[in-house]
Amino acid sequence: MDMQAAEPVSLSVRLRHWAGAGRHALAATARLVLDVALPTLCVSCREPVCGQGLCPACWSKLSFIAPPYCTRLGIPFVYDPGPGLLSMEAIAAPPAYSRARAAVRFDDTSRTMVHALKYHDRTDLAPPMGRWMARAGDELLRDADILVPVPLHWKRGWSRRYNQSAALAKIIAAQSGVPMLADALRRIRSTEQQVGLSRSERARNVQGAFAVPTDRRGQIHGRRVILIDDVLTSGATVESCARALLRARAAAVDVLVFARVVDAFKPPI
Ligand SMILES: [Zn+2]
């Protein structure tokens, strides 16, 4: 009886699967036709562009970060204080990671790019963003053994299934020759639970949010790692990731992001 009951179910499942595969093929064809027929639009102003995510006018609005900056945090200085000087932030609250670098300042234009990559399937933005990051992180990449993207929150990963940090890391790996280890970090705790916690409770909570899985520890031990993320705001996420990597005996951890928040041009001390 059970066998007889099971057969039609299995057949209908198979038929649905075939129908689904047909739909996917049709959708892929439709996308191809659209890609050929419609030019890519600038993510910022919606003007048609050739191959790149930003039109020349919006590209020129991006605020690229270049020296002089704090050698530790990559925060730009208004004037060149000479080599090796640190920002006030780096001295007041030294992070667990060694150095951070960012391609651009986080502003309206870079925010548009980050959001388009993250939420609107503009995967065509990853190559230029990744190349700019590789250039900004050139000094770090020369010392690095491995690239590790910040993992998605499992809830967000479930709904979106696209890790923008991994997409950027892939481009940087191809650009620099430094290999990426995509699953070296795992989010083991929801960081959303931080709402309502005190400052010290938050730090503790975020610190325990990431871990290196046991079967990846051997690939982290003794390695110089660069953490890859799209945006650096308060730095709590990369700090937490860096601590997890250092607990797994990484030799050093640097941070490379596409955009970072820069409050103002801070004078060096
Ligand atoms: Zn534009």
PDB file of C-alpha atoms in Angstrom, residues 103-248:
ATOM      1  CA  ALA A 103      38.897  52.057  -1.263  1.00  0.00           C
ATOM      2  CA  VAL A 104      36.469  54.966  -0.784  1.00  0.00           C
ATOM      3  CA  ARG A 105      34.741  57.035   1.867  1.00  0.00           C
ATOM      4  CA  PHE A 106      31.220  55.931   2.708  1.00  0.00           C
ATOM      5  CA  ASP A 107      28.964  58.631   1.235  1.00  0.00           C
ATOM      6  CA  ASP A 108      25.827  58.848  -0.929  1.00  0.00           C
ATOM      7  CA  THR A 109      27.497  57.503  -4.089  1.00  0.00           C
ATOM      8  CA  SER A 110      29.362  54.622  -2.446  1.00  0.00           C
ATOM      9  CA  ARG A 111      26.273  53.770  -0.370  1.00  0.00           C
ATOM     10  CA  THR A 112      24.288  53.430  -3.610  1.00  0.00           C
ATOM     11  CA  MET A 113      26.888  51.011  -4.958  1.00  0.00           C
ATOM     12  CA  VAL A 114      26.968  48.948  -1.757  1.00  0.00           C
ATOM     13  CA  HIS A 115      23.172  48.705  -1.632  1.00  0.00           C
ATOM     14  CA  ALA A 116      22.875  47.859  -5.332  1.00  0.00           C
ATOM     15  CA  LEU A 117      25.374  45.015  -4.947  1.00  0.00           C
ATOM     16  CA  LYS A 118      23.838  43.809  -1.706  1.00  0.00           C
ATOM     17  CA  TYR A 119      20.125  44.053  -2.376  1.00  0.00           C
ATOM     18  CA  HIS A 120      19.490  44.630  -6.087  1.00  0.00           C
ATOM     19  CA  ASP A 121      21.465  41.897  -7.838  1.00  0.00           C
ATOM     20  CA  ARG A 122      23.902  44.339  -9.404  1.00  0.00           C
ATOM     21  CA  THR A 123      26.666  41.742  -9.405  1.00  0.00           C
ATOM     22  CA  ASP A 124      28.269  43.669 -12.284  1.00  0.00           C
ATOM     23  CA  LEU A 125      29.469  46.110  -9.596  1.00  0.00           C
ATOM     24  CA  ALA A 126      31.641  43.534  -7.813  1.00  0.00           C
ATOM     25  CA  PRO A 127      34.488  43.588 -10.405  1.00  0.00           C
ATOM     26  CA  PRO A 128      35.136  47.370 -10.326  1.00  0.00           C
ATOM     27  CA  MET A 129      34.612  47.559  -6.544  1.00  0.00           C
ATOM     28  CA  GLY A 130      36.925  44.576  -5.999  1.00  0.00           C
ATOM     29  CA  ARG A 131      39.599  46.057  -8.265  1.00  0.00           C
ATOM     30  CA  TRP A 132      39.525  49.375  -6.375  1.00  0.00           C
ATOM     31  CA  MET A 133      39.811  47.448  -3.112  1.00  0.00           C
ATOM     32  CA  ALA A 134      42.772  45.457  -4.436  1.00  0.00           C
ATOM     33  CA  ARG A 135      44.487  48.733  -5.302  1.00  0.00           C
ATOM     34  CA  ALA A 136      43.709  50.302  -1.888  1.00  0.00           C
ATOM     35  CA  GLY A 137      44.899  47.145  -0.107  1.00  0.00           C
ATOM     36  CA  ASP A 138      48.015  46.589  -2.215  1.00  0.00           C
ATOM     37  CA  GLU A 139      50.340  46.897   0.794  1.00  0.00           C
ATOM     38  CA  LEU A 140      48.259  44.394   2.826  1.00  0.00           C
ATOM     39  CA  LEU A 141      47.882  41.956  -0.061  1.00  0.00           C
ATOM     40  CA  ARG A 142      51.645  41.731  -0.501  1.00  0.00           C
ATOM     41  CA  ASP A 143      51.906  40.333   3.066  1.00  0.00           C
ATOM     42  CA  ALA A 144      48.807  38.125   3.014  1.00  0.00           C
ATOM     43  CA  ASP A 145      48.358  34.344   2.826  1.00  0.00           C
ATOM     44  CA  ILE A 146      44.595  34.182   2.632  1.00  0.00           C
ATOM     45  CA  LEU A 147      41.411  36.274   2.138  1.00  0.00           C
ATOM     46  CA  VAL A 148      38.416  35.639   4.393  1.00  0.00           C
ATOM     47  CA  PRO A 149      35.048  37.309   3.677  1.00  0.00           C
ATOM     48  CA  VAL A 150      32.791  38.361   6.561  1.00  0.00           C
ATOM     49  CA  PRO A 151      29.953  35.815   6.536  1.00  0.00           C
ATOM     50  CA  LEU A 152      26.313  36.775   6.090  1.00  0.00           C
ATOM     51  CA  HIS A 153      23.930  36.592   8.962  1.00  0.00           C
ATOM     52  CA  TRP A 154      22.121  33.292   8.520  1.00  0.00           C
ATOM     53  CA  LYS A 155      18.740  35.033   8.438  1.00  0.00           C
ATOM     54  CA  ARG A 156      19.854  37.419   5.721  1.00  0.00           C
ATOM     55  CA  GLY A 157      21.617  34.620   3.887  1.00  0.00           C
ATOM     56  CA  TRP A 158      18.392  32.651   3.864  1.00  0.00           C
ATOM     57  CA  SER A 159      16.420  35.412   2.177  1.00  0.00           C
ATOM     58  CA  ARG A 160      19.115  36.756  -0.132  1.00  0.00           C
ATOM     59  CA  ARG A 161      21.631  33.936  -0.498  1.00  0.00           C
ATOM     60  CA  TYR A 162      24.225  36.308  -1.856  1.00  0.00           C
ATOM     61  CA  ASN A 163      27.282  37.238   0.144  1.00  0.00           C
ATOM     62  CA  GLN A 164      28.560  40.527  -1.232  1.00  0.00           C
ATOM     63  CA  SER A 165      31.782  40.254   0.822  1.00  0.00           C
ATOM     64  CA  ALA A 166      32.551  36.879  -0.753  1.00  0.00           C
ATOM     65  CA  ALA A 167      31.823  38.319  -4.219  1.00  0.00           C
ATOM     66  CA  LEU A 168      34.314  41.133  -3.561  1.00  0.00           C
ATOM     67  CA  ALA A 169      36.886  38.727  -2.064  1.00  0.00           C
ATOM     68  CA  LYS A 170      36.657  36.568  -5.195  1.00  0.00           C
ATOM     69  CA  ILE A 171      37.555  39.530  -7.411  1.00  0.00           C
ATOM     70  CA  ILE A 172      40.420  40.575  -5.106  1.00  0.00           C
ATOM     71  CA  ALA A 173      41.730  36.978  -5.083  1.00  0.00           C
ATOM     72  CA  ALA A 174      41.756  36.902  -8.890  1.00  0.00           C
ATOM     73  CA  GLN A 175      43.417  40.325  -8.984  1.00  0.00           C
ATOM     74  CA  SER A 176      46.114  39.649  -6.375  1.00  0.00           C
ATOM     75  CA  GLY A 177      46.686  35.883  -6.492  1.00  0.00           C
ATOM     76  CA  VAL A 178      45.978  35.631  -2.734  1.00  0.00           C
ATOM     77  CA  PRO A 179      43.499  32.737  -2.328  1.00  0.00           C
ATOM     78  CA  MET A 180      40.091  33.116  -0.679  1.00  0.00           C
ATOM     79  CA  LEU A 181      38.793  30.785   2.015  1.00  0.00           C
ATOM     80  CA  ALA A 182      35.063  31.512   1.896  1.00  0.00           C
ATOM     81  CA  ASP A 183      33.900  29.469   4.887  1.00  0.00           C
ATOM     82  CA  ALA A 184      36.671  30.204   7.391  1.00  0.00           C
ATOM     83  CA  LEU A 185      34.274  32.170   9.600  1.00  0.00           C
ATOM     84  CA  ARG A 186      30.797  31.295  10.727  1.00  0.00           C
ATOM     85  CA  ARG A 187      28.209  33.487  12.392  1.00  0.00           C
ATOM     86  CA  ILE A 188      27.185  31.578  15.463  1.00  0.00           C
ATOM     87  CA  ARG A 189      25.034  34.164  17.196  1.00  0.00           C
ATOM     88  CA  SER A 190      22.529  36.785  16.131  1.00  0.00           C
ATOM     89  CA  THR A 191      23.973  40.270  16.477  1.00  0.00           C
ATOM     90  CA  GLU A 192      20.446  41.711  16.410  1.00  0.00           C
ATOM     91  CA  GLN A 193      20.105  40.718  20.038  1.00  0.00           C
ATOM     92  CA  GLN A 194      22.364  43.625  20.933  1.00  0.00           C
ATOM     93  CA  VAL A 195      19.464  46.088  21.041  1.00  0.00           C
ATOM     94  CA  GLY A 196      18.984  47.306  24.596  1.00  0.00           C
ATOM     95  CA  LEU A 197      22.361  46.091  25.820  1.00  0.00           C
ATOM     96  CA  SER A 198      24.935  48.310  27.481  1.00  0.00           C
ATOM     97  CA  ARG A 199      28.157  49.199  25.721  1.00  0.00           C
ATOM     98  CA  SER A 200      30.219  46.522  27.463  1.00  0.00           C
ATOM     99  CA  GLU A 201      27.478  43.917  27.000  1.00  0.00           C
ATOM    100  CA  ARG A 202      27.385  44.746  23.296  1.00  0.00           C
ATOM    101  CA  ALA A 203      31.138  44.261  22.971  1.00  0.00           C
ATOM    102  CA  ARG A 204      30.902  40.879  24.663  1.00  0.00           C
ATOM    103  CA  ASN A 205      27.922  39.854  22.545  1.00  0.00           C
ATOM    104  CA  VAL A 206      29.503  40.822  19.206  1.00  0.00           C
ATOM    105  CA  GLN A 207      32.780  39.275  20.219  1.00  0.00           C
ATOM    106  CA  GLY A 208      31.145  35.877  20.489  1.00  0.00           C
ATOM    107  CA  ALA A 209      29.156  36.231  17.265  1.00  0.00           C
ATOM    108  CA  PHE A 210      31.773  34.622  15.003  1.00  0.00           C
ATOM    109  CA  ALA A 211      33.865  31.488  15.139  1.00  0.00           C
ATOM    110  CA  VAL A 212      36.280  29.545  12.972  1.00  0.00           C
ATOM    111  CA  PRO A 213      34.803  26.052  12.473  1.00  0.00           C
ATOM    112  CA  THR A 214      36.993  23.270  13.858  1.00  0.00           C
ATOM    113  CA  ASP A 215      37.630  21.827  10.386  1.00  0.00           C
ATOM    114  CA  ARG A 216      38.954  25.202   9.178  1.00  0.00           C
ATOM    115  CA  ARG A 217      41.323  25.939  12.056  1.00  0.00           C
ATOM    116  CA  GLY A 218      44.222  24.175  10.349  1.00  0.00           C
ATOM    117  CA  GLN A 219      43.924  26.554   7.382  1.00  0.00           C
ATOM    118  CA  ILE A 220      43.948  29.650   9.621  1.00  0.00           C
ATOM    119  CA  HIS A 221      46.684  28.644  12.084  1.00  0.00           C
ATOM    120  CA  GLY A 222      49.856  30.629  11.390  1.00  0.00           C
ATOM    121  CA  ARG A 223      48.370  32.414   8.357  1.00  0.00           C
ATOM    122  CA  ARG A 224      48.276  36.135   7.671  1.00  0.00           C
ATOM    123  CA  VAL A 225      44.648  36.831   6.943  1.00  0.00           C
ATOM    124  CA  ILE A 226      42.851  39.749   5.285  1.00  0.00           C
ATOM    125  CA  LEU A 227      39.218  40.106   6.289  1.00  0.00           C
ATOM    126  CA  ILE A 228      37.050  41.366   3.431  1.00  0.00           C
ATOM    127  CA  ASP A 229      33.830  43.334   3.949  1.00  0.00           C
ATOM    128  CA  ASP A 230      31.807  45.890   1.999  1.00  0.00           C
ATOM    129  CA  VAL A 231      31.523  48.654   4.608  1.00  0.00           C
ATOM    130  CA  LEU A 232      33.297  49.568   7.828  1.00  0.00           C
ATOM    131  CA  THR A 233      31.172  51.712  10.136  1.00  0.00           C
ATOM    132  CA  SER A 234      31.866  51.313  13.854  1.00  0.00           C
ATOM    133  CA  GLY A 235      34.297  48.474  13.189  1.00  0.00           C
ATOM    134  CA  ALA A 236      32.547  46.144  15.674  1.00  0.00           C
ATOM    135  CA  THR A 237      31.945  43.402  13.102  1.00  0.00           C
ATOM    136  CA  VAL A 238      35.494  43.221  11.763  1.00  0.00           C
ATOM    137  CA  GLU A 239      36.844  43.505  15.316  1.00  0.00           C
ATOM    138  CA  SER A 240      34.750  40.496  16.311  1.00  0.00           C
ATOM    139  CA  CYS A 241      35.815  38.540  13.213  1.00  0.00           C
ATOM    140  CA  ALA A 242      39.484  39.424  13.793  1.00  0.00           C
ATOM    141  CA  ARG A 243      39.275  38.155  17.373  1.00  0.00           C
ATOM    142  CA  ALA A 244      37.762  34.869  16.173  1.00  0.00           C
ATOM    143  CA  LEU A 245      40.565  34.445  13.622  1.00  0.00           C
ATOM    144  CA  LEU A 246      43.223  35.276  16.219  1.00  0.00           C
ATOM    145  CA  ARG A 247      41.669  32.751  18.631  1.00  0.00           C
ATOM    146  CA  ALA A 248      42.169  30.225  15.803  1.00  0.00           C
TER     147      ALA A 248
END
